[in-house]
Amino acid sequence: NLLNALGLKAICVVENHHNYAWKDKLADGQEVIIHRKGATPAHSGELGIIPGSMTAPAYLISGKGNDQALYSASHGAGRAMSRQKAKESMTSSAMKKLLVNAGVTLIGGSVEENPLAYKDIEQVITAQHELIDIHGKFYPRIVRMNKD
């Protein structure tokens, strides 16, 4: 792992699981299986990351444990356009220009993941004020994605 190779230790590990089925307990004590697709666990005090796009910020959050939302929050900005529409609406050179202007280095990736294909992360975060507390905001500088 990179941290070990550099002789560093993580001060905290935050994972952003989504599209999993989780055994959980509702407010009334009933045990259930919650399948979160496009959502991440947000129990009271549970840390998470809600990313934007390749160029938009990500948020370090903790859940508020809202039982009406099944102790969940968004796992990211979410797509504003289909993968096909994203491919049709952006060229590789235009995406490279967007990334350069944002100071982002991309490793892998394709135009279907271009920044304009995603919703506004600020609106997504604002809509979740009853679900999460915000602890930090950070901007991507290096993005690693699989190639098409």
Tab-separated table of N, CA and C in Angstrom:
chain	number	residue	atom	x	y	z
A	1	ASN	N	0.834	-1.181	0.000
A	1	ASN	CA	0.000	0.000	0.000
A	1	ASN	C	0.876	1.240	0.000
A	2	LEU	N	0.345	2.306	-0.593
A	2	LEU	CA	1.111	3.537	-0.798
A	2	LEU	C	1.585	4.155	0.521
A	3	LEU	N	0.718	4.183	1.529
A	3	LEU	CA	1.121	4.777	2.801
A	3	LEU	C	2.323	4.047	3.395
A	4	ASN	N	2.282	2.721	3.396
A	4	ASN	CA	3.406	1.936	3.918
A	4	ASN	C	4.677	2.213	3.138
A	5	ALA	N	4.556	2.290	1.812
A	5	ALA	CA	5.716	2.547	0.960
A	5	ALA	C	6.352	3.900	1.286
A	6	LEU	N	5.529	4.844	1.711
A	6	LEU	CA	6.030	6.186	2.055
A	6	LEU	C	6.392	6.310	3.530
A	7	GLY	N	6.158	5.240	4.292
A	7	GLY	CA	6.454	5.277	5.722
A	7	GLY	C	5.447	6.103	6.511
A	8	LEU	N	4.227	6.205	6.001
A	8	LEU	CA	3.189	7.001	6.662
A	8	LEU	C	2.099	6.107	7.228
A	9	LYS	N	1.323	6.653	8.151
A	9	LYS	CA	0.180	5.943	8.712
A	9	LYS	C	-1.071	6.803	8.541
A	10	ALA	N	-2.179	6.148	8.225
A	10	ALA	CA	-3.450	6.864	8.093
A	10	ALA	C	-3.917	7.300	9.478
A	11	ILE	N	-4.439	8.521	9.581
A	11	ILE	CA	-5.006	8.951	10.853
A	11	ILE	C	-6.467	8.534	10.978
A	12	CYS	N	-7.083	8.255	9.826
A	12	CYS	CA	-8.472	7.821	9.806
A	12	CYS	C	-8.763	7.223	8.431
A	13	VAL	N	-9.537	6.158	8.390
A	13	VAL	CA	-9.932	5.551	7.121
A	13	VAL	C	-11.434	5.738	6.977
A	14	VAL	N	-11.829	6.356	5.876
A	14	VAL	CA	-13.243	6.588	5.603
A	14	VAL	C	-13.571	5.911	4.291
A	15	GLU	N	-14.572	5.042	4.314
A	15	GLU	CA	-14.967	4.332	3.112
A	15	GLU	C	-16.342	4.812	2.668
A	16	ASN	N	-16.610	4.655	1.391
A	16	ASN	CA	-17.875	5.109	0.830
A	16	ASN	C	-18.554	3.930	0.131
A	17	HIS	N	-19.076	3.002	0.920
A	17	HIS	CA	-19.744	1.830	0.350
A	17	HIS	C	-21.114	2.215	-0.194
A	18	HIS	N	-21.429	1.708	-1.355
A	18	HIS	CA	-22.759	1.875	-1.923
A	18	HIS	C	-23.050	0.668	-2.805
A	19	ASN	N	-24.301	0.450	-3.072
A	19	ASN	CA	-24.754	-0.698	-3.842
A	19	ASN	C	-24.421	-2.008	-3.122
A	20	TYR	N	-24.710	-2.017	-1.837
A	20	TYR	CA	-24.536	-3.190	-0.986
A	20	TYR	C	-25.823	-3.421	-0.212
A	21	ALA	N	-26.014	-4.636	0.233
A	21	ALA	CA	-27.114	-4.955	1.143
A	21	ALA	C	-26.516	-5.059	2.541
A	22	TRP	N	-27.121	-4.357	3.493
A	22	TRP	CA	-26.613	-4.289	4.852
A	22	TRP	C	-27.677	-4.779	5.832
A	23	LYS	N	-27.266	-5.584	6.790
A	23	LYS	CA	-28.170	-5.955	7.871
A	23	LYS	C	-28.201	-4.757	8.812
A	24	ASP	N	-29.394	-4.322	9.176
A	24	ASP	CA	-29.533	-3.122	9.986
A	24	ASP	C	-30.721	-3.271	10.912
A	25	LYS	N	-30.890	-2.305	11.788
A	25	LYS	CA	-32.004	-2.317	12.721
A	25	LYS	C	-32.733	-0.981	12.622
A	26	LEU	N	-34.052	-1.039	12.439
A	26	LEU	CA	-34.856	0.179	12.342
A	26	LEU	C	-35.067	0.780	13.725
A	27	ALA	N	-35.622	1.996	13.752
A	27	ALA	CA	-35.850	2.704	15.013
A	27	ALA	C	-36.737	1.904	15.972
A	28	ASP	N	-37.659	1.096	15.427
A	28	ASP	CA	-38.553	0.303	16.275
A	28	ASP	C	-37.925	-1.018	16.722
A	29	GLY	N	-36.641	-1.239	16.355
A	29	GLY	CA	-35.931	-2.448	16.761
A	29	GLY	C	-36.006	-3.586	15.757
A	30	GLN	N	-36.824	-3.444	14.724
A	30	GLN	CA	-36.975	-4.495	13.720
A	30	GLN	C	-35.683	-4.656	12.921
A	31	GLU	N	-35.207	-5.910	12.806
A	31	GLU	CA	-34.030	-6.182	11.992
A	31	GLU	C	-34.441	-6.317	10.535
A	32	VAL	N	-33.696	-5.653	9.658
A	32	VAL	CA	-34.012	-5.632	8.228
A	32	VAL	C	-32.724	-5.707	7.421
A	33	ILE	N	-32.882	-5.932	6.135
A	33	ILE	CA	-31.773	-5.816	5.182
A	33	ILE	C	-32.053	-4.563	4.368
A	34	ILE	N	-31.090	-3.640	4.358
A	34	ILE	CA	-31.226	-2.400	3.582
A	34	ILE	C	-30.257	-2.478	2.408
A	35	HIS	N	-30.823	-2.416	1.193
A	35	HIS	CA	-29.985	-2.378	-0.012
A	35	HIS	C	-29.832	-0.917	-0.412
A	36	ARG	N	-28.618	-0.433	-0.320
A	36	ARG	CA	-28.348	0.959	-0.688
A	36	ARG	C	-27.733	0.989	-2.082
A	37	LYS	N	-28.469	1.519	-3.035
A	37	LYS	CA	-27.959	1.717	-4.391
A	37	LYS	C	-27.954	3.224	-4.624
A	38	GLY	N	-26.776	3.771	-4.771
A	38	GLY	CA	-26.672	5.225	-4.904
A	38	GLY	C	-26.731	5.927	-3.563
A	39	ALA	N	-26.589	5.162	-2.497
A	39	ALA	CA	-26.617	5.734	-1.149
A	39	ALA	C	-25.516	5.082	-0.322
A	40	THR	N	-25.155	5.735	0.746
A	40	THR	CA	-24.121	5.237	1.642
A	40	THR	C	-24.643	5.315	3.074
A	41	PRO	N	-24.195	4.440	3.953
A	41	PRO	CA	-24.666	4.477	5.336
A	41	PRO	C	-24.372	5.817	5.999
A	42	ALA	N	-25.301	6.288	6.818
A	42	ALA	CA	-25.140	7.575	7.509
A	42	ALA	C	-25.762	7.490	8.903
A	43	HIS	N	-25.378	6.440	9.635
A	43	HIS	CA	-25.827	6.337	11.024
A	43	HIS	C	-25.254	7.505	11.821
A	44	SER	N	-25.778	7.760	12.965
A	44	SER	CA	-25.322	8.873	13.794
A	44	SER	C	-23.819	8.771	14.047
A	45	GLY	N	-23.078	9.787	13.610
A	45	GLY	CA	-21.634	9.843	13.813
A	45	GLY	C	-20.810	9.041	12.827
A	46	GLU	N	-21.436	8.281	11.931
A	46	GLU	CA	-20.698	7.460	10.966
A	46	GLU	C	-20.078	8.347	9.889
A	47	LEU	N	-18.762	8.228	9.725
A	47	LEU	CA	-18.056	9.036	8.742
A	47	LEU	C	-18.271	8.518	7.331
A	48	GLY	N	-18.273	9.431	6.370
A	48	GLY	CA	-18.420	9.078	4.972
A	48	GLY	C	-17.844	10.160	4.087
A	49	ILE	N	-17.775	9.848	2.813
A	49	ILE	CA	-17.327	10.801	1.804
A	49	ILE	C	-18.405	10.875	0.737
A	50	ILE	N	-18.764	12.092	0.352
A	50	ILE	CA	-19.719	12.301	-0.732
A	50	ILE	C	-18.990	13.091	-1.813
A	51	PRO	N	-18.567	12.407	-2.888
A	51	PRO	CA	-17.805	13.077	-3.939
A	51	PRO	C	-18.682	13.781	-4.964
A	52	GLY	N	-18.089	14.769	-5.623
A	52	GLY	CA	-18.746	15.453	-6.729
A	52	GLY	C	-18.351	14.771	-8.025
A	53	SER	N	-17.667	15.497	-8.883
A	53	SER	CA	-17.193	14.952	-10.163
A	53	SER	C	-15.672	15.008	-10.165
A	54	MET	N	-15.086	14.795	-11.339
A	54	MET	CA	-13.624	14.877	-11.462
A	54	MET	C	-13.089	16.244	-11.056
A	55	THR	N	-13.900	17.276	-11.204
A	55	THR	CA	-13.434	18.640	-10.914
A	55	THR	C	-14.163	19.296	-9.744
A	56	ALA	N	-15.240	18.694	-9.280
A	56	ALA	CA	-16.023	19.283	-8.187
A	56	ALA	C	-15.559	18.715	-6.849
A	57	PRO	N	-15.776	19.453	-5.777
A	57	PRO	CA	-15.291	19.000	-4.472
A	57	PRO	C	-16.010	17.753	-3.960
A	58	ALA	N	-15.353	17.120	-3.015
A	58	ALA	CA	-15.938	16.019	-2.256
A	58	ALA	C	-16.076	16.505	-0.819
A	59	TYR	N	-17.005	15.933	-0.094
A	59	TYR	CA	-17.269	16.332	1.284
A	59	TYR	C	-17.003	15.184	2.242
A	60	LEU	N	-16.291	15.483	3.321
A	60	LEU	CA	-16.147	14.561	4.439
A	60	LEU	C	-17.325	14.850	5.361
A	61	ILE	N	-18.117	13.830	5.630
A	61	ILE	CA	-19.356	14.032	6.389
A	61	ILE	C	-19.478	12.998	7.512
A	62	SER	N	-20.408	13.254	8.408
A	62	SER	CA	-20.844	12.202	9.326
A	62	SER	C	-22.361	12.195	9.283
A	63	GLY	N	-22.900	11.012	9.463
A	63	GLY	CA	-24.341	10.858	9.420
A	63	GLY	C	-25.015	11.407	10.673
A	64	LYS	N	-26.266	11.793	10.510
A	64	LYS	CA	-27.081	12.229	11.642
A	64	LYS	C	-27.989	11.110	12.146
A	65	GLY	N	-27.976	9.958	11.461
A	65	GLY	CA	-28.785	8.834	11.908
A	65	GLY	C	-30.269	9.045	11.698
A	66	ASN	N	-30.631	9.644	10.574
A	66	ASN	CA	-32.033	9.911	10.274
A	66	ASN	C	-32.727	8.603	9.880
A	67	ASP	N	-33.625	8.137	10.768
A	67	ASP	CA	-34.295	6.863	10.503
A	67	ASP	C	-35.278	6.950	9.350
A	68	GLN	N	-35.818	8.133	9.059
A	68	GLN	CA	-36.731	8.292	7.928
A	68	GLN	C	-36.016	8.077	6.596
A	69	ALA	N	-34.707	8.265	6.582
A	69	ALA	CA	-33.901	8.051	5.387
A	69	ALA	C	-33.162	6.703	5.471
A	70	LEU	N	-33.613	5.846	6.368
A	70	LEU	CA	-32.986	4.534	6.578
A	70	LEU	C	-31.493	4.659	6.866
A	71	TYR	N	-31.135	5.689	7.664
A	71	TYR	CA	-29.747	5.908	8.083
A	71	TYR	C	-28.817	5.968	6.874
A	72	SER	N	-29.248	6.689	5.840
A	72	SER	CA	-28.509	6.745	4.577
A	72	SER	C	-28.351	8.182	4.091
A	73	ALA	N	-27.373	8.367	3.207
A	73	ALA	CA	-27.172	9.639	2.514
A	73	ALA	C	-26.693	9.314	1.101
A	74	SER	N	-26.658	10.312	0.256
A	74	SER	CA	-26.182	10.131	-1.116
A	74	SER	C	-24.730	9.657	-1.104
A	75	HIS	N	-24.357	8.812	-2.051
A	75	HIS	CA	-22.953	8.398	-2.142
A	75	HIS	C	-22.177	9.266	-3.126
A	76	GLY	N	-22.812	10.261	-3.712
A	76	GLY	CA	-22.128	11.154	-4.633
A	76	GLY	C	-23.100	12.115	-5.275
A	77	ALA	N	-22.576	12.910	-6.201
A	77	ALA	CA	-23.395	13.919	-6.866
A	77	ALA	C	-24.499	13.285	-7.707
A	78	GLY	N	-24.215	12.156	-8.301
A	78	GLY	CA	-25.201	11.507	-9.176
A	78	GLY	C	-25.133	12.066	-10.585
A	79	ARG	N	-25.509	11.244	-11.519
A	79	ARG	CA	-25.438	11.636	-12.921
A	79	ARG	C	-26.566	12.590	-13.296
A	80	ALA	N	-26.220	13.601	-14.079
A	80	ALA	CA	-27.213	14.523	-14.639
A	80	ALA	C	-27.574	14.100	-16.058
A	81	MET	N	-26.714	13.287	-16.666
A	81	MET	CA	-26.998	12.795	-18.016
A	81	MET	C	-26.525	11.345	-18.132
A	82	SER	N	-27.131	10.641	-19.055
A	82	SER	CA	-26.764	9.240	-19.283
A	82	SER	C	-25.326	9.154	-19.784
A	83	ARG	N	-24.770	7.961	-19.684
A	83	ARG	CA	-23.420	7.751	-20.198
A	83	ARG	C	-23.357	8.042	-21.709
A	84	GLN	N	-24.373	7.617	-22.426
A	84	GLN	CA	-24.399	7.854	-23.876
A	84	GLN	C	-24.462	9.348	-24.186
A	85	LYS	N	-25.330	10.078	-23.488
A	85	LYS	CA	-25.433	11.519	-23.714
A	85	LYS	C	-24.123	12.216	-23.345
A	86	ALA	N	-23.494	11.756	-22.272
A	86	ALA	CA	-22.213	12.336	-21.870
A	86	ALA	C	-21.160	12.132	-22.953
A	87	LYS	N	-21.137	10.942	-23.561
A	87	LYS	CA	-20.192	10.661	-24.644
A	87	LYS	C	-20.453	11.561	-25.846
A	88	GLU	N	-21.743	11.767	-26.142
A	88	GLU	CA	-22.111	12.576	-27.307
A	88	GLU	C	-21.881	14.065	-27.100
A	89	SER	N	-21.859	14.508	-25.845
A	89	SER	CA	-21.799	15.941	-25.569
A	89	SER	C	-20.395	16.469	-25.236
A	90	MET	N	-19.395	15.578	-25.251
A	90	MET	CA	-18.054	16.014	-24.852
A	90	MET	C	-16.999	15.282	-25.671
A	91	THR	N	-16.015	16.039	-26.162
A	91	THR	CA	-14.880	15.412	-26.849
A	91	THR	C	-13.756	15.210	-25.834
A	92	SER	N	-12.834	14.333	-26.169
A	92	SER	CA	-11.679	14.100	-25.287
A	92	SER	C	-10.871	15.378	-25.091
A	93	SER	N	-10.689	16.136	-26.169
A	93	SER	CA	-9.894	17.370	-26.048
A	93	SER	C	-10.607	18.414	-25.192
A	94	ALA	N	-11.923	18.512	-25.314
A	94	ALA	CA	-12.669	19.459	-24.470
A	94	ALA	C	-12.594	19.037	-23.006
A	95	MET	N	-12.657	17.725	-22.739
A	95	MET	CA	-12.558	17.261	-21.358
A	95	MET	C	-11.166	17.536	-20.798
A	96	LYS	N	-10.135	17.315	-21.612
A	96	LYS	CA	-8.769	17.603	-21.161
A	96	LYS	C	-8.630	19.071	-20.789
A	97	LYS	N	-9.245	19.941	-21.579
A	97	LYS	CA	-9.188	21.378	-21.301
A	97	LYS	C	-9.882	21.702	-19.971
A	98	LEU	N	-11.053	21.087	-19.743
A	98	LEU	CA	-11.768	21.263	-18.466
A	98	LEU	C	-10.898	20.846	-17.287
A	99	LEU	N	-10.250	19.696	-17.428
A	99	LEU	CA	-9.417	19.164	-16.348
A	99	LEU	C	-8.201	20.043	-16.098
A	100	VAL	N	-7.545	20.495	-17.167
A	100	VAL	CA	-6.385	21.382	-17.022
A	100	VAL	C	-6.805	22.669	-16.308
A	101	ASN	N	-7.925	23.252	-16.725
A	101	ASN	CA	-8.405	24.492	-16.100
A	101	ASN	C	-8.738	24.308	-14.625
A	102	ALA	N	-9.117	23.103	-14.241
A	102	ALA	CA	-9.440	22.819	-12.835
A	102	ALA	C	-8.214	22.343	-12.056
A	103	GLY	N	-7.074	22.177	-12.741
A	103	GLY	CA	-5.863	21.714	-12.071
A	103	GLY	C	-5.911	20.245	-11.688
A	104	VAL	N	-6.609	19.443	-12.494
A	104	VAL	CA	-6.787	18.015	-12.198
A	104	VAL	C	-6.010	17.170	-13.197
A	105	THR	N	-5.273	16.191	-12.685
A	105	THR	CA	-4.605	15.194	-13.507
A	105	THR	C	-5.473	13.941	-13.508
A	106	LEU	N	-5.821	13.464	-14.686
A	106	LEU	CA	-6.663	12.274	-14.820
A	106	LEU	C	-5.822	11.081	-15.230
A	107	ILE	N	-5.993	9.983	-14.516
A	107	ILE	CA	-5.369	8.709	-14.860
A	107	ILE	C	-6.517	7.784	-15.229
A	108	GLY	N	-6.595	7.400	-16.483
A	108	GLY	CA	-7.713	6.582	-16.952
A	108	GLY	C	-8.892	7.480	-17.281
A	109	GLY	N	-10.084	6.928	-17.203
A	109	GLY	CA	-11.286	7.721	-17.414
A	109	GLY	C	-11.642	7.895	-18.876
A	110	SER	N	-12.867	8.341	-19.098
A	110	SER	CA	-13.363	8.574	-20.453
A	110	SER	C	-14.390	9.701	-20.417
A	111	VAL	N	-14.808	10.157	-21.592
A	111	VAL	CA	-15.739	11.283	-21.666
A	111	VAL	C	-17.101	10.973	-21.040
A	112	GLU	N	-17.452	9.698	-20.901
A	112	GLU	CA	-18.738	9.386	-20.271
A	112	GLU	C	-18.752	9.762	-18.784
A	113	GLU	N	-17.567	9.973	-18.211
A	113	GLU	CA	-17.449	10.405	-16.813
A	113	GLU	C	-17.093	11.888	-16.716
A	114	ASN	N	-17.269	12.628	-17.790
A	114	ASN	CA	-16.855	14.033	-17.792
A	114	ASN	C	-17.596	14.827	-16.709
A	115	PRO	N	-16.969	15.872	-16.202
A	115	PRO	CA	-17.554	16.627	-15.091
A	115	PRO	C	-18.960	17.172	-15.342
A	116	LEU	N	-19.278	17.487	-16.594
A	116	LEU	CA	-20.598	18.048	-16.895
A	116	LEU	C	-21.705	16.995	-16.880
A	117	ALA	N	-21.333	15.726	-16.783
A	117	ALA	CA	-22.313	14.636	-16.752
A	117	ALA	C	-22.937	14.468	-15.366
A	118	TYR	N	-22.443	15.230	-14.376
A	118	TYR	CA	-22.886	15.062	-12.989
A	118	TYR	C	-23.659	16.263	-12.470
A	119	LYS	N	-24.503	16.012	-11.493
A	119	LYS	CA	-25.280	17.064	-10.844
A	119	LYS	C	-24.357	17.976	-10.044
A	120	ASP	N	-24.863	19.119	-9.690
A	120	ASP	CA	-24.134	20.101	-8.887
A	120	ASP	C	-24.006	19.568	-7.463
A	121	ILE	N	-22.784	19.281	-7.032
A	121	ILE	CA	-22.561	18.700	-5.707
A	121	ILE	C	-23.044	19.632	-4.593
A	122	GLU	N	-22.977	20.940	-4.799
A	122	GLU	CA	-23.420	21.874	-3.756
A	122	GLU	C	-24.924	21.720	-3.503
A	123	GLN	N	-25.701	21.559	-4.565
A	123	GLN	CA	-27.140	21.349	-4.412
A	123	GLN	C	-27.435	20.005	-3.759
A	124	VAL	N	-26.672	18.981	-4.133
A	124	VAL	CA	-26.862	17.648	-3.552
A	124	VAL	C	-26.572	17.681	-2.044
A	125	ILE	N	-25.503	18.341	-1.655
A	125	ILE	CA	-25.140	18.433	-0.236
A	125	ILE	C	-26.188	19.240	0.530
A	126	THR	N	-26.604	20.371	-0.026
A	126	THR	CA	-27.608	21.216	0.634
A	126	THR	C	-28.909	20.460	0.867
A	127	ALA	N	-29.288	19.624	-0.090
A	127	ALA	CA	-30.543	18.865	0.033
A	127	ALA	C	-30.477	17.813	1.144
A	128	GLN	N	-29.289	17.537	1.668
A	128	GLN	CA	-29.122	16.490	2.684
A	128	GLN	C	-28.868	17.032	4.088
A	129	HIS	N	-29.210	18.292	4.338
A	129	HIS	CA	-28.886	18.894	5.634
A	129	HIS	C	-29.509	18.152	6.819
A	130	GLU	N	-30.587	17.414	6.606
A	130	GLU	CA	-31.194	16.641	7.693
A	130	GLU	C	-30.549	15.268	7.854
A	131	LEU	N	-29.658	14.910	6.942
A	131	LEU	CA	-29.048	13.581	6.951
A	131	LEU	C	-27.593	13.576	7.394
A	132	ILE	N	-26.894	14.702	7.181
A	132	ILE	CA	-25.440	14.729	7.393
A	132	ILE	C	-24.971	16.010	8.069
A	133	ASP	N	-23.811	15.893	8.705
A	133	ASP	CA	-23.035	17.046	9.168
A	133	ASP	C	-21.776	17.075	8.315
A	134	ILE	N	-21.351	18.253	7.925
A	134	ILE	CA	-20.170	18.421	7.084
A	134	ILE	C	-18.962	18.710	7.969
A	135	HIS	N	-17.867	17.976	7.714
A	135	HIS	CA	-16.630	18.161	8.481
A	135	HIS	C	-15.493	18.697	7.633
A	136	GLY	N	-15.610	18.585	6.334
A	136	GLY	CA	-14.546	19.072	5.469
A	136	GLY	C	-14.960	19.025	4.014
A	137	LYS	N	-14.230	19.775	3.222
A	137	LYS	CA	-14.481	19.859	1.781
A	137	LYS	C	-13.115	19.853	1.114
A	138	PHE	N	-12.948	18.991	0.114
A	138	PHE	CA	-11.662	18.976	-0.568
A	138	PHE	C	-11.867	18.827	-2.068
A	139	TYR	N	-10.920	19.391	-2.797
A	139	TYR	CA	-10.997	19.413	-4.259
A	139	TYR	C	-10.051	18.373	-4.855
A	140	PRO	N	-10.498	17.682	-5.898
A	140	PRO	CA	-9.632	16.682	-6.525
A	140	PRO	C	-8.465	17.341	-7.265
A	141	ARG	N	-7.313	16.698	-7.195
A	141	ARG	CA	-6.142	17.125	-7.950
A	141	ARG	C	-5.634	15.992	-8.833
A	142	ILE	N	-5.795	14.751	-8.371
A	142	ILE	CA	-5.470	13.567	-9.167
A	142	ILE	C	-6.673	12.657	-9.097
A	143	VAL	N	-7.171	12.245	-10.254
A	143	VAL	CA	-8.356	11.381	-10.334
A	143	VAL	C	-7.933	10.103	-11.039
A	144	ARG	N	-8.221	8.969	-10.410
A	144	ARG	CA	-7.910	7.665	-10.999
A	144	ARG	C	-9.211	6.961	-11.318
A	145	MET	N	-9.407	6.623	-12.585
A	145	MET	CA	-10.610	5.910	-13.021
A	145	MET	C	-10.208	4.830	-14.017
A	146	ASN	N	-11.096	3.851	-14.191
A	146	ASN	CA	-10.860	2.833	-15.205
A	146	ASN	C	-11.084	3.447	-16.570
A	147	LYS	N	-10.374	2.928	-17.546
A	147	LYS	CA	-10.594	3.383	-18.936
A	147	LYS	C	-11.829	2.712	-19.479
A	148	ASP	N	-12.397	3.288	-20.513
A	148	ASP	CA	-13.577	2.752	-21.196
A	148	ASP	C	-13.316	1.350	-21.719
